[in-house]
C-alpha cells in the first residue's frame, strides 16, 4: 500500500489496486462462462470439474476486494465521490461473484447431460454463451475505462440475449413434447439457458453501475415490449 | 440523525436506524413470497400485479439503506468492527433485494399459468413456499437479535427446502412426460420451484453473514451429499 504523505494520491493508488482485482475477477468469470459451455459441448467431465474448482478463486477474490475496500475506507476516510467509487467496487465484485456462480452451475450440470449433443437446442447455446461472454467483457471494459457509451452498448446487447433465450425456451419446449424420453436433459438445458440469460442481466447491472458512476445519471431501463413470453427474460 | 456529541452513541443510533430499514425491507420480501404463491394458487392476476408493483418499494429501501450506510461511514468514520457492521447491512440489503426479485418473478409467471391448478406439483409448491418464507423470517430474526444459534437453524432448514425442490423436480418431469400438452405450464412451475429454492439459498447466505458477525467464525457449509440430483439444489 502506498505510504506517501499525500492522502489523495494514496487513495487513488489503493483504489487502482482494487480496480485491478475487480478486473482480474471479471476476467476469470468471463473465462468460466466459455469453459463451462465448452465442457458442455464436449461432455468433458474433467473440464467441468475444473470450472467448479476454479470458482473458489473467484470467491476468494471477492473476499479480498471486500477486505481491501474496508481497509481503504478505514485508513483514508474518503469523502462522497471517492467513497462511492470504493463501494461501487464492492458491489461490482458481488455481481461478478454471481456470474461466476452461474458458470459453475452450468458446469455442474455437465455430468447430468450425456445425450442431445447433436440436438438443435445444443446448437444455439454456444452462440448465446458467446454473446453473454461479450457482454461481461464489455461491462468490465466500460468499468476499467469509466466509459458511459460502452455501458449503453452492453445494455443494448442484452436485448439480443433475451431474444436468444426466448427462442431457446420455445425450441426446448417443442423438443420436450417431441422427445419425452429426453425431458430430463431438456430441463437441464432449460436451466442452463436461463443461467446464461441471467448472466446477461448481471452484465447489464454492472453496466448500469458504470453508467451512473461516469455520468451521475441512471441508465434508463430499456422497454421489454408486450410479448407475453418476455417474462422468461426477467 | 442523532446530533449528540458522543460519536459512539451517535453511530449506534444511526446503525440502529439502518438495521430497522433492513428489517422493514426483509418483512416486505417475506410478504412478497407468500403473496406471490397465493396469487399463483388462485391465478389472481391483480394480486400478482400488486406483488410486482410493491417490489419497487423493496428496491427503494435498498437504495435508501445504501445512502444511509455511505452517510454513516462518511460522517462517523467507524473503525474495524463498526465498519464491518455497517457494510453487513449493505450486503444483507443486497441479498433481500434479490429475494424480492425472485418473488416478483414468481408473480410475473401467474398470467402464463391458467391450468394445472389441481395438479400434484401445484399442491407441493405452497408448502415449499411456507418453508422458504420461514427461513427468510428466521434469518432476519437472527440478524435483528445477533443470534448465532438462530442462524444455524436457518442453514439446517435449507436441507428441507432442497429436498422439497428435488422432489418437485422429479414430480414435474414425470408430469411433463405424462402430459405433453401442458409442458409449457410445467416449465413455468419448474422455474417457480427453482426461484423458491434460490430464496432458501439466499436466506442461508444472510444466516451465514449473521453467524460470522456474531461469532467471528465462518458457518461451515453443510455437506450436500452424493445424490446426482443434488445439483438441482445449487
GROMACS .gro file of C-alpha atoms in nm:
model
  468
    1UNK     CA    1   0.000   0.000   0.000
    2UNK     CA    2   0.130   0.346  -0.087
    3UNK     CA    3   0.283   0.528   0.210
    4UNK     CA    4   0.335   0.873   0.056
    5UNK     CA    5   0.210   1.166   0.255
    6UNK     CA    6  -0.046   1.290   0.008
    7UNK     CA    7  -0.376   1.129   0.102
    8UNK     CA    8  -0.548   1.182  -0.234
    9UNK     CA    9  -0.270   1.007  -0.426
   10UNK     CA   10  -0.256   0.726  -0.172
   11UNK     CA   11  -0.631   0.680  -0.210
   12UNK     CA   12  -0.606   0.672  -0.590
   13UNK     CA   13  -0.326   0.421  -0.576
   14UNK     CA   14  -0.519   0.195  -0.333
   15UNK     CA   15  -0.837   0.223  -0.538
   16UNK     CA   16  -0.638   0.147  -0.853
   17UNK     CA   17  -0.523  -0.178  -0.693
   18UNK     CA   18  -0.878  -0.266  -0.600
   19UNK     CA   19  -1.000  -0.189  -0.952
   20UNK     CA   20  -0.726  -0.422  -1.079
   21UNK     CA   21  -0.858  -0.701  -0.856
   22UNK     CA   22  -1.210  -0.640  -0.991
   23UNK     CA   23  -1.077  -0.671  -1.347
   24UNK     CA   24  -0.894  -0.992  -1.263
   25UNK     CA   25  -1.208  -1.132  -1.103
   26UNK     CA   26  -1.414  -1.033  -1.408
   27UNK     CA   27  -1.166  -1.195  -1.645
   28UNK     CA   28  -1.192  -1.519  -1.451
   29UNK     CA   29  -1.572  -1.512  -1.457
   30UNK     CA   30  -1.570  -1.448  -1.831
   31UNK     CA   31  -1.331  -1.741  -1.885
   32UNK     CA   32  -1.554  -1.961  -1.668
   33UNK     CA   33  -1.852  -1.895  -1.897
   34UNK     CA   34  -1.666  -2.009  -2.210
   35UNK     CA   35  -1.506  -2.303  -2.030
   36UNK     CA   36  -1.838  -2.428  -1.893
   37UNK     CA   37  -2.005  -2.418  -2.234
   38UNK     CA   38  -1.708  -2.591  -2.397
   39UNK     CA   39  -1.721  -2.861  -2.130
   40UNK     CA   40  -2.092  -2.896  -2.202
   41UNK     CA   41  -2.045  -2.927  -2.578
   42UNK     CA   42  -1.784  -3.199  -2.533
   43UNK     CA   43  -1.946  -3.354  -2.223
   44UNK     CA   44  -1.598  -3.318  -2.074
   45UNK     CA   45  -1.637  -3.404  -1.705
   46UNK     CA   46  -1.280  -3.311  -1.618
   47UNK     CA   47  -1.307  -2.964  -1.772
   48UNK     CA   48  -1.642  -2.917  -1.598
   49UNK     CA   49  -1.490  -3.013  -1.263
   50UNK     CA   50  -1.213  -2.761  -1.322
   51UNK     CA   51  -1.465  -2.478  -1.373
   52UNK     CA   52  -1.624  -2.572  -1.040
   53UNK     CA   53  -1.284  -2.585  -0.873
   54UNK     CA   54  -1.169  -2.250  -1.015
   55UNK     CA   55  -1.483  -2.074  -0.894
   56UNK     CA   56  -1.321  -2.082  -0.549
   57UNK     CA   57  -1.060  -1.836  -0.668
   58UNK     CA   58  -1.339  -1.602  -0.783
   59UNK     CA   59  -1.496  -1.625  -0.438
   60UNK     CA   60  -1.159  -1.559  -0.275
   61UNK     CA   61  -1.109  -1.252  -0.492
   62UNK     CA   62  -1.446  -1.119  -0.376
   63UNK     CA   63  -1.340  -1.160  -0.013
   64UNK     CA   64  -1.004  -0.997  -0.093
   65UNK     CA   65  -1.177  -0.698  -0.255
   66UNK     CA   66  -1.409  -0.661   0.042
   67UNK     CA   67  -1.115  -0.657   0.284
   68UNK     CA   68  -0.927  -0.408   0.066
   69UNK     CA   69  -1.229  -0.176   0.038
   70UNK     CA   70  -1.290  -0.184   0.414
   71UNK     CA   71  -0.922  -0.114   0.479
   72UNK     CA   72  -0.926   0.170   0.227
   73UNK     CA   73  -1.231   0.330   0.387
   74UNK     CA   74  -1.095   0.288   0.739
   75UNK     CA   75  -0.747   0.424   0.654
   76UNK     CA   76  -0.828   0.701   0.407
   77UNK     CA   77  -1.174   0.808   0.523
   78UNK     CA   78  -1.271   0.905   0.167
   79UNK     CA   79  -1.538   1.170   0.105
   80UNK     CA   80  -1.852   1.149  -0.110
   81UNK     CA   81  -1.734   1.063  -0.465
   82UNK     CA   82  -1.434   0.858  -0.358
   83UNK     CA   83  -1.643   0.667  -0.106
   84UNK     CA   84  -1.897   0.594  -0.378
   85UNK     CA   85  -1.618   0.463  -0.605
   86UNK     CA   86  -1.492   0.232  -0.333
   87UNK     CA   87  -1.840   0.099  -0.261
   88UNK     CA   88  -1.901   0.053  -0.636
   89UNK     CA   89  -1.601  -0.182  -0.649
   90UNK     CA   90  -1.756  -0.378  -0.363
   91UNK     CA   91  -2.094  -0.401  -0.539
   92UNK     CA   92  -1.949  -0.491  -0.879
   93UNK     CA   93  -1.739  -0.768  -0.724
   94UNK     CA   94  -2.061  -0.902  -0.569
   95UNK     CA   95  -2.222  -0.916  -0.914
   96UNK     CA   96  -1.916  -1.085  -1.067
   97UNK     CA   97  -1.930  -1.347  -0.792
   98UNK     CA   98  -2.285  -1.427  -0.901
   99UNK     CA   99  -2.178  -1.450  -1.266
  100UNK     CA  100  -1.910  -1.698  -1.159
  101UNK     CA  101  -2.174  -1.897  -0.972
  102UNK     CA  102  -2.393  -1.921  -1.281
  103UNK     CA  103  -2.098  -2.051  -1.484
  104UNK     CA  104  -2.024  -2.301  -1.206
  105UNK     CA  105  -2.386  -2.415  -1.206
  106UNK     CA  106  -2.368  -2.474  -1.583
  107UNK     CA  107  -2.054  -2.684  -1.533
  108UNK     CA  108  -2.223  -2.883  -1.254
  109UNK     CA  109  -2.494  -2.995  -1.495
  110UNK     CA  110  -2.247  -3.140  -1.746
  111UNK     CA  111  -2.232  -3.485  -1.579
  112UNK     CA  112  -2.613  -3.499  -1.595
  113UNK     CA  113  -2.614  -3.450  -1.971
  114UNK     CA  114  -2.493  -3.729  -2.187
  115UNK     CA  115  -2.738  -3.720  -2.478
  116UNK     CA  116  -2.857  -3.439  -2.701
  117UNK     CA  117  -2.513  -3.335  -2.816
  118UNK     CA  118  -2.636  -3.301  -3.171
  119UNK     CA  119  -2.977  -3.154  -3.093
  120UNK     CA  120  -3.097  -2.817  -3.218
  121UNK     CA  121  -3.102  -2.659  -2.867
  122UNK     CA  122  -2.742  -2.769  -2.818
  123UNK     CA  123  -2.650  -2.579  -3.134
  124UNK     CA  124  -2.795  -2.247  -3.012
  125UNK     CA  125  -2.636  -2.248  -2.665
  126UNK     CA  126  -2.273  -2.179  -2.768
  127UNK     CA  127  -2.375  -1.873  -2.974
  128UNK     CA  128  -2.580  -1.746  -2.680
  129UNK     CA  129  -2.285  -1.808  -2.447
  130UNK     CA  130  -2.058  -1.605  -2.676
  131UNK     CA  131  -2.299  -1.310  -2.672
  132UNK     CA  132  -2.323  -1.326  -2.295
  133UNK     CA  133  -1.948  -1.354  -2.254
  134UNK     CA  134  -1.904  -1.050  -2.481
  135UNK     CA  135  -2.147  -0.857  -2.260
  136UNK     CA  136  -1.944  -0.940  -1.948
  137UNK     CA  137  -1.622  -0.830  -2.120
  138UNK     CA  138  -1.794  -0.513  -2.246
  139UNK     CA  139  -1.918  -0.428  -1.896
  140UNK     CA  140  -1.572  -0.480  -1.746
  141UNK     CA  141  -1.402  -0.277  -2.020
  142UNK     CA  142  -1.653   0.002  -1.958
  143UNK     CA  143  -1.574  -0.021  -1.585
  144UNK     CA  144  -1.198  -0.007  -1.643
  145UNK     CA  145  -1.229   0.292  -1.880
  146UNK     CA  146  -1.521   0.464  -1.696
  147UNK     CA  147  -1.686   0.455  -2.037
  148UNK     CA  148  -2.057   0.554  -2.038
  149UNK     CA  149  -2.105   0.477  -2.409
  150UNK     CA  150  -1.962   0.129  -2.359
  151UNK     CA  151  -2.208   0.074  -2.074
  152UNK     CA  152  -2.500   0.170  -2.300
  153UNK     CA  153  -2.380  -0.079  -2.564
  154UNK     CA  154  -2.386  -0.359  -2.305
  155UNK     CA  155  -2.743  -0.276  -2.209
  156UNK     CA  156  -2.843  -0.285  -2.576
  157UNK     CA  157  -2.677  -0.625  -2.626
  158UNK     CA  158  -2.899  -0.767  -2.353
  159UNK     CA  159  -3.198  -0.744  -2.586
  160UNK     CA  160  -3.019  -0.980  -2.823
  161UNK     CA  161  -2.951  -1.226  -2.541
  162UNK     CA  162  -3.315  -1.214  -2.433
  163UNK     CA  163  -3.418  -1.297  -2.791
  164UNK     CA  164  -3.179  -1.593  -2.782
  165UNK     CA  165  -3.334  -1.706  -2.458
  166UNK     CA  166  -3.693  -1.676  -2.575
  167UNK     CA  167  -3.608  -1.867  -2.890
  168UNK     CA  168  -3.433  -2.141  -2.690
  169UNK     CA  169  -3.723  -2.160  -2.446
  170UNK     CA  170  -3.966  -2.231  -2.731
  171UNK     CA  171  -3.726  -2.470  -2.905
  172UNK     CA  172  -3.666  -2.668  -2.588
  173UNK     CA  173  -4.035  -2.699  -2.506
  174UNK     CA  174  -4.108  -2.823  -2.857
  175UNK     CA  175  -3.819  -3.065  -2.827
  176UNK     CA  176  -3.960  -3.191  -2.495
  177UNK     CA  177  -4.300  -3.257  -2.648
  178UNK     CA  178  -4.146  -3.445  -2.938
  179UNK     CA  179  -3.887  -3.634  -2.731
  180UNK     CA  180  -4.049  -3.718  -2.398
  181UNK     CA  181  -3.772  -3.964  -2.314
  182UNK     CA  182  -3.514  -3.684  -2.306
  183UNK     CA  183  -3.723  -3.448  -2.094
  184UNK     CA  184  -3.471  -3.458  -1.808
  185UNK     CA  185  -3.185  -3.349  -2.036
  186UNK     CA  186  -3.405  -3.078  -2.186
  187UNK     CA  187  -3.493  -2.948  -1.839
  188UNK     CA  188  -3.121  -2.919  -1.759
  189UNK     CA  189  -3.063  -2.730  -2.085
  190UNK     CA  190  -3.355  -2.502  -1.996
  191UNK     CA  191  -3.183  -2.414  -1.669
  192UNK     CA  192  -2.851  -2.365  -1.849
  193UNK     CA  193  -3.016  -2.126  -2.096
  194UNK     CA  194  -3.173  -1.944  -1.802
  195UNK     CA  195  -2.833  -1.920  -1.631
  196UNK     CA  196  -2.685  -1.759  -1.944
  197UNK     CA  197  -2.978  -1.519  -1.965
  198UNK     CA  198  -2.923  -1.422  -1.600
  199UNK     CA  199  -2.553  -1.362  -1.665
  200UNK     CA  200  -2.662  -1.116  -1.935
  201UNK     CA  201  -2.884  -0.941  -1.678
  202UNK     CA  202  -2.594  -0.918  -1.435
  203UNK     CA  203  -2.359  -0.779  -1.700
  204UNK     CA  204  -2.631  -0.517  -1.758
  205UNK     CA  205  -2.638  -0.444  -1.384
  206UNK     CA  206  -2.264  -0.376  -1.393
  207UNK     CA  207  -2.312  -0.154  -1.699
  208UNK     CA  208  -2.580   0.044  -1.513
  209UNK     CA  209  -2.345   0.098  -1.218
  210UNK     CA  210  -2.066   0.208  -1.455
  211UNK     CA  211  -2.300   0.449  -1.635
  212UNK     CA  212  -2.414   0.600  -1.306
  213UNK     CA  213  -2.058   0.637  -1.179
  214UNK     CA  214  -1.949   0.802  -1.506
  215UNK     CA  215  -2.244   1.039  -1.557
  216UNK     CA  216  -2.422   1.072  -1.221
  217UNK     CA  217  -2.741   0.971  -1.400
  218UNK     CA  218  -2.939   0.648  -1.407
  219UNK     CA  219  -2.931   0.447  -1.727
  220UNK     CA  220  -3.297   0.423  -1.830
  221UNK     CA  221  -3.416   0.062  -1.833
  222UNK     CA  222  -3.495  -0.047  -2.185
  223UNK     CA  223  -3.858  -0.138  -2.251
  224UNK     CA  224  -3.921  -0.511  -2.267
  225UNK     CA  225  -4.219  -0.498  -2.500
  226UNK     CA  226  -4.559  -0.662  -2.465
  227UNK     CA  227  -4.466  -1.017  -2.568
  228UNK     CA  228  -4.617  -1.243  -2.303
  229UNK     CA  229  -4.307  -1.459  -2.325
  230UNK     CA  230  -4.097  -1.159  -2.224
  231UNK     CA  231  -4.136  -1.276  -1.867
  232UNK     CA  232  -3.896  -1.557  -1.948
  233UNK     CA  233  -3.627  -1.298  -1.983
  234UNK     CA  234  -3.678  -1.143  -1.639
  235UNK     CA  235  -2.988   1.161   1.255
  236UNK     CA  236  -2.866   1.195   1.615
  237UNK     CA  237  -2.671   1.512   1.680
  238UNK     CA  238  -2.542   1.437   2.029
  239UNK     CA  239  -2.174   1.494   2.088
  240UNK     CA  240  -2.077   1.139   2.174
  241UNK     CA  241  -1.967   0.974   1.849
  242UNK     CA  242  -2.010   0.614   1.963
  243UNK     CA  243  -2.370   0.670   2.071
  244UNK     CA  244  -2.445   0.861   1.751
  245UNK     CA  245  -2.302   0.573   1.549
  246UNK     CA  246  -2.512   0.319   1.737
  247UNK     CA  247  -2.822   0.526   1.689
  248UNK     CA  248  -2.758   0.569   1.315
  249UNK     CA  249  -2.680   0.200   1.272
  250UNK     CA  250  -2.994   0.114   1.468
  251UNK     CA  251  -3.197   0.312   1.216
  252UNK     CA  252  -3.028   0.131   0.928
  253UNK     CA  253  -3.092  -0.205   1.089
  254UNK     CA  254  -3.456  -0.104   1.122
  255UNK     CA  255  -3.470  -0.033   0.748
  256UNK     CA  256  -3.315  -0.375   0.678
  257UNK     CA  257  -3.585  -0.538   0.893
  258UNK     CA  258  -3.859  -0.347   0.713
  259UNK     CA  259  -3.715  -0.448   0.378
  260UNK     CA  260  -3.695  -0.812   0.489
  261UNK     CA  261  -4.054  -0.808   0.612
  262UNK     CA  262  -4.168  -0.683   0.274
  263UNK     CA  263  -3.970  -0.952   0.089
  264UNK     CA  264  -4.116  -1.220   0.315
  265UNK     CA  265  -4.468  -1.089   0.249
  266UNK     CA  266  -4.396  -1.088  -0.126
  267UNK     CA  267  -4.313  -1.460  -0.119
  268UNK     CA  268  -4.647  -1.554   0.042
  269UNK     CA  269  -4.842  -1.310  -0.175
  270UNK     CA  270  -4.688  -1.441  -0.499
  271UNK     CA  271  -4.769  -1.803  -0.414
  272UNK     CA  272  -5.123  -1.712  -0.310
  273UNK     CA  273  -5.171  -1.526  -0.638
  274UNK     CA  274  -5.041  -1.835  -0.816
  275UNK     CA  275  -5.276  -2.074  -0.635
  276UNK     CA  276  -5.576  -1.857  -0.721
  277UNK     CA  277  -5.444  -1.743  -1.061
  278UNK     CA  278  -5.524  -1.395  -0.930
  279UNK     CA  279  -5.375  -1.156  -1.187
  280UNK     CA  280  -5.450  -0.846  -0.982
  281UNK     CA  281  -5.273  -0.980  -0.673
  282UNK     CA  282  -4.980  -1.088  -0.891
  283UNK     CA  283  -4.955  -0.739  -1.044
  284UNK     CA  284  -4.952  -0.593  -0.693
  285UNK     CA  285  -4.653  -0.807  -0.593
  286UNK     CA  286  -4.467  -0.677  -0.900
  287UNK     CA  287  -4.568  -0.319  -0.815
  288UNK     CA  288  -4.466  -0.347  -0.449
  289UNK     CA  289  -4.121  -0.479  -0.539
  290UNK     CA  290  -4.035  -0.118  -0.626
  291UNK     CA  291  -4.059  -0.027  -0.259
  292UNK     CA  292  -3.813  -0.305  -0.178
  293UNK     CA  293  -3.573  -0.165  -0.438
  294UNK     CA  294  -3.618   0.185  -0.297
  295UNK     CA  295  -3.539   0.060   0.051
  296UNK     CA  296  -3.216  -0.092  -0.078
  297UNK     CA  297  -3.115   0.245  -0.227
  298UNK     CA  298  -3.216   0.418   0.098
  299UNK     CA  299  -3.003   0.178   0.303
  300UNK     CA  300  -2.707   0.231   0.071
  301UNK     CA  301  -2.732   0.609   0.107
  302UNK     CA  302  -2.765   0.580   0.485
  303UNK     CA  303  -2.464   0.348   0.512
  304UNK     CA  304  -2.248   0.575   0.295
  305UNK     CA  305  -2.357   0.878   0.501
  306UNK     CA  306  -2.283   0.690   0.824
  307UNK     CA  307  -1.935   0.592   0.709
  308UNK     CA  308  -1.857   0.940   0.579
  309UNK     CA  309  -1.982   1.119   0.892
  310UNK     CA  310  -1.874   0.883   1.169
  311UNK     CA  311  -1.563   0.724   1.016
  312UNK     CA  312  -1.627   0.398   1.208
  313UNK     CA  313  -1.339   0.165   1.294
  314UNK     CA  314  -1.299  -0.206   1.221
  315UNK     CA  315  -1.599  -0.380   1.389
  316UNK     CA  316  -1.841  -0.092   1.341
  317UNK     CA  317  -1.740  -0.053   0.977
  318UNK     CA  318  -1.798  -0.424   0.926
  319UNK     CA  319  -2.145  -0.392   1.083
  320UNK     CA  320  -2.233  -0.107   0.850
  321UNK     CA  321  -2.112  -0.295   0.543
  322UNK     CA  322  -2.300  -0.607   0.659
  323UNK     CA  323  -2.625  -0.405   0.647
  324UNK     CA  324  -2.538  -0.307   0.291
  325UNK     CA  325  -2.470  -0.665   0.189
  326UNK     CA  326  -2.776  -0.810   0.358
  327UNK     CA  327  -2.998  -0.549   0.192
  328UNK     CA  328  -2.849  -0.660  -0.141
  329UNK     CA  329  -2.950  -1.020  -0.068
  330UNK     CA  330  -3.301  -0.916   0.037
  331UNK     CA  331  -3.337  -0.724  -0.290
  332UNK     CA  332  -3.265  -1.048  -0.475
  333UNK     CA  333  -3.520  -1.237  -0.263
  334UNK     CA  334  -3.775  -0.970  -0.358
  335UNK     CA  335  -3.683  -1.018  -0.724
  336UNK     CA  336  -3.744  -1.392  -0.704
  337UNK     CA  337  -4.089  -1.332  -0.552
  338UNK     CA  338  -4.160  -1.077  -0.827
  339UNK     CA  339  -4.053  -1.328  -1.092
  340UNK     CA  340  -4.293  -1.586  -0.947
  341UNK     CA  341  -4.573  -1.330  -0.963
  342UNK     CA  342  -4.485  -1.245  -1.323
  343UNK     CA  343  -4.546  -1.605  -1.427
  344UNK     CA  344  -4.900  -1.613  -1.287
  345UNK     CA  345  -5.062  -1.476  -1.608
  346UNK     CA  346  -4.884  -1.753  -1.801
  347UNK     CA  347  -5.039  -2.026  -1.588
  348UNK     CA  348  -5.405  -2.093  -1.626
  349UNK     CA  349  -5.421  -2.474  -1.600
  350UNK     CA  350  -5.275  -2.718  -1.350
  351UNK     CA  351  -5.441  -2.563  -1.051
  352UNK     CA  352  -5.532  -2.905  -0.915
  353UNK     CA  353  -5.216  -3.088  -1.020
  354UNK     CA  354  -4.985  -3.264  -0.778
  355UNK     CA  355  -4.694  -3.020  -0.834
  356UNK     CA  356  -4.930  -2.731  -0.756
  357UNK     CA  357  -5.005  -2.897  -0.423
  358UNK     CA  358  -4.638  -2.914  -0.316
  359UNK     CA  359  -4.545  -2.552  -0.404
  360UNK     CA  360  -4.735  -2.376  -0.121
  361UNK     CA  361  -4.576  -2.597   0.145
  362UNK     CA  362  -4.233  -2.530  -0.006
  363UNK     CA  363  -4.309  -2.156  -0.013
  364UNK     CA  364  -4.401  -2.164   0.357
  365UNK     CA  365  -4.071  -2.334   0.445
  366UNK     CA  366  -3.878  -2.079   0.242
  367UNK     CA  367  -4.069  -1.788   0.391
  368UNK     CA  368  -3.997  -1.924   0.742
  369UNK     CA  369  -3.627  -1.936   0.653
  370UNK     CA  370  -3.631  -1.571   0.547
  371UNK     CA  371  -3.806  -1.472   0.870
  372UNK     CA  372  -3.562  -1.684   1.072
  373UNK     CA  373  -3.262  -1.520   0.904
  374UNK     CA  374  -3.400  -1.171   0.970
  375UNK     CA  375  -3.485  -1.252   1.332
  376UNK     CA  376  -3.132  -1.384   1.377
  377UNK     CA  377  -3.000  -1.062   1.222
  378UNK     CA  378  -3.212  -0.842   1.449
  379UNK     CA  379  -3.109  -1.037   1.762
  380UNK     CA  380  -2.747  -1.110   1.651
  381UNK     CA  381  -2.840  -1.470   1.726
  382UNK     CA  382  -2.583  -1.728   1.609
  383UNK     CA  383  -2.799  -2.028   1.706
  384UNK     CA  384  -3.088  -1.889   1.504
  385UNK     CA  385  -2.856  -1.856   1.204
  386UNK     CA  386  -2.754  -2.222   1.235
  387UNK     CA  387  -3.121  -2.325   1.241
  388UNK     CA  388  -3.182  -2.140   0.913
  389UNK     CA  389  -2.893  -2.320   0.748
  390UNK     CA  390  -3.034  -2.654   0.864
  391UNK     CA  391  -3.380  -2.571   0.728
  392UNK     CA  392  -3.226  -2.527   0.381
  393UNK     CA  393  -3.175  -2.903   0.359
  394UNK     CA  394  -3.550  -2.947   0.394
  395UNK     CA  395  -3.613  -2.693   0.115
  396UNK     CA  396  -3.364  -2.870  -0.112
  397UNK     CA  397  -3.550  -3.197  -0.052
  398UNK     CA  398  -3.874  -3.022  -0.148
  399UNK     CA  399  -3.709  -2.894  -0.464
  400UNK     CA  400  -3.563  -3.228  -0.568
  401UNK     CA  401  -3.898  -3.395  -0.513
  402UNK     CA  402  -4.075  -3.125  -0.717
  403UNK     CA  403  -3.818  -3.152  -0.994
  404UNK     CA  404  -3.887  -3.525  -1.031
  405UNK     CA  405  -4.263  -3.481  -1.000
  406UNK     CA  406  -4.270  -3.208  -1.263
  407UNK     CA  407  -4.060  -3.406  -1.511
  408UNK     CA  408  -4.286  -3.708  -1.469
  409UNK     CA  409  -4.589  -3.483  -1.512
  410UNK     CA  410  -4.436  -3.341  -1.831
  411UNK     CA  411  -4.382  -3.686  -1.977
  412UNK     CA  412  -4.738  -3.786  -1.897
  413UNK     CA  413  -4.898  -3.456  -2.001
  414UNK     CA  414  -4.706  -3.327  -2.303
  415UNK     CA  415  -4.977  -3.070  -2.379
  416UNK     CA  416  -4.910  -2.892  -2.051
  417UNK     CA  417  -4.532  -2.884  -2.088
  418UNK     CA  418  -4.523  -2.503  -2.103
  419UNK     CA  419  -4.710  -2.470  -1.773
  420UNK     CA  420  -4.486  -2.734  -1.617
  421UNK     CA  421  -4.176  -2.547  -1.732
  422UNK     CA  422  -4.303  -2.231  -1.563
  423UNK     CA  423  -4.367  -2.427  -1.243
  424UNK     CA  424  -4.015  -2.569  -1.267
  425UNK     CA  425  -3.876  -2.214  -1.272
  426UNK     CA  426  -4.104  -2.113  -0.985
  427UNK     CA  427  -3.979  -2.408  -0.778
  428UNK     CA  428  -3.623  -2.310  -0.866
  429UNK     CA  429  -3.695  -1.950  -0.758
  430UNK     CA  430  -3.817  -2.074  -0.420
  431UNK     CA  431  -3.511  -2.296  -0.384
  432UNK     CA  432  -3.286  -1.996  -0.460
  433UNK     CA  433  -3.469  -1.787  -0.199
  434UNK     CA  434  -3.378  -2.060   0.051
  435UNK     CA  435  -3.013  -2.030  -0.057
  436UNK     CA  436  -3.023  -1.654  -0.009
  437UNK     CA  437  -3.181  -1.683   0.336
  438UNK     CA  438  -2.890  -1.916   0.415
  439UNK     CA  439  -2.645  -1.653   0.287
  440UNK     CA  440  -2.795  -1.400   0.527
  441UNK     CA  441  -2.771  -1.656   0.809
  442UNK     CA  442  -2.402  -1.711   0.729
  443UNK     CA  443  -2.336  -1.335   0.745
  444UNK     CA  444  -2.522  -1.313   1.078
  445UNK     CA  445  -2.325  -1.608   1.218
  446UNK     CA  446  -1.996  -1.452   1.113
  447UNK     CA  447  -2.090  -1.113   1.260
  448UNK     CA  448  -2.195  -1.275   1.590
  449UNK     CA  449  -1.906  -1.519   1.635
  450UNK     CA  450  -1.622  -1.402   1.409
  451UNK     CA  451  -1.619  -1.753   1.261
  452UNK     CA  452  -1.746  -1.892   0.931
  453UNK     CA  453  -2.052  -2.114   0.945
  454UNK     CA  454  -1.935  -2.442   0.790
  455UNK     CA  455  -2.124  -2.522   0.472
  456UNK     CA  456  -2.338  -2.829   0.519
  457UNK     CA  457  -2.249  -3.128   0.302
  458UNK     CA  458  -2.486  -3.174   0.010
  459UNK     CA  459  -2.447  -3.550  -0.022
  460UNK     CA  460  -2.367  -3.761  -0.325
  461UNK     CA  461  -2.712  -3.764  -0.487
  462UNK     CA  462  -2.654  -3.678  -0.854
  463UNK     CA  463  -2.974  -3.474  -0.842
  464UNK     CA  464  -2.825  -3.258  -0.568
  465UNK     CA  465  -2.701  -3.024  -0.841
  466UNK     CA  466  -3.062  -2.913  -0.882
  467UNK     CA  467  -3.036  -2.754  -0.545
  468UNK     CA  468  -2.729  -2.547  -0.623
   0.00000   0.00000   0.00000
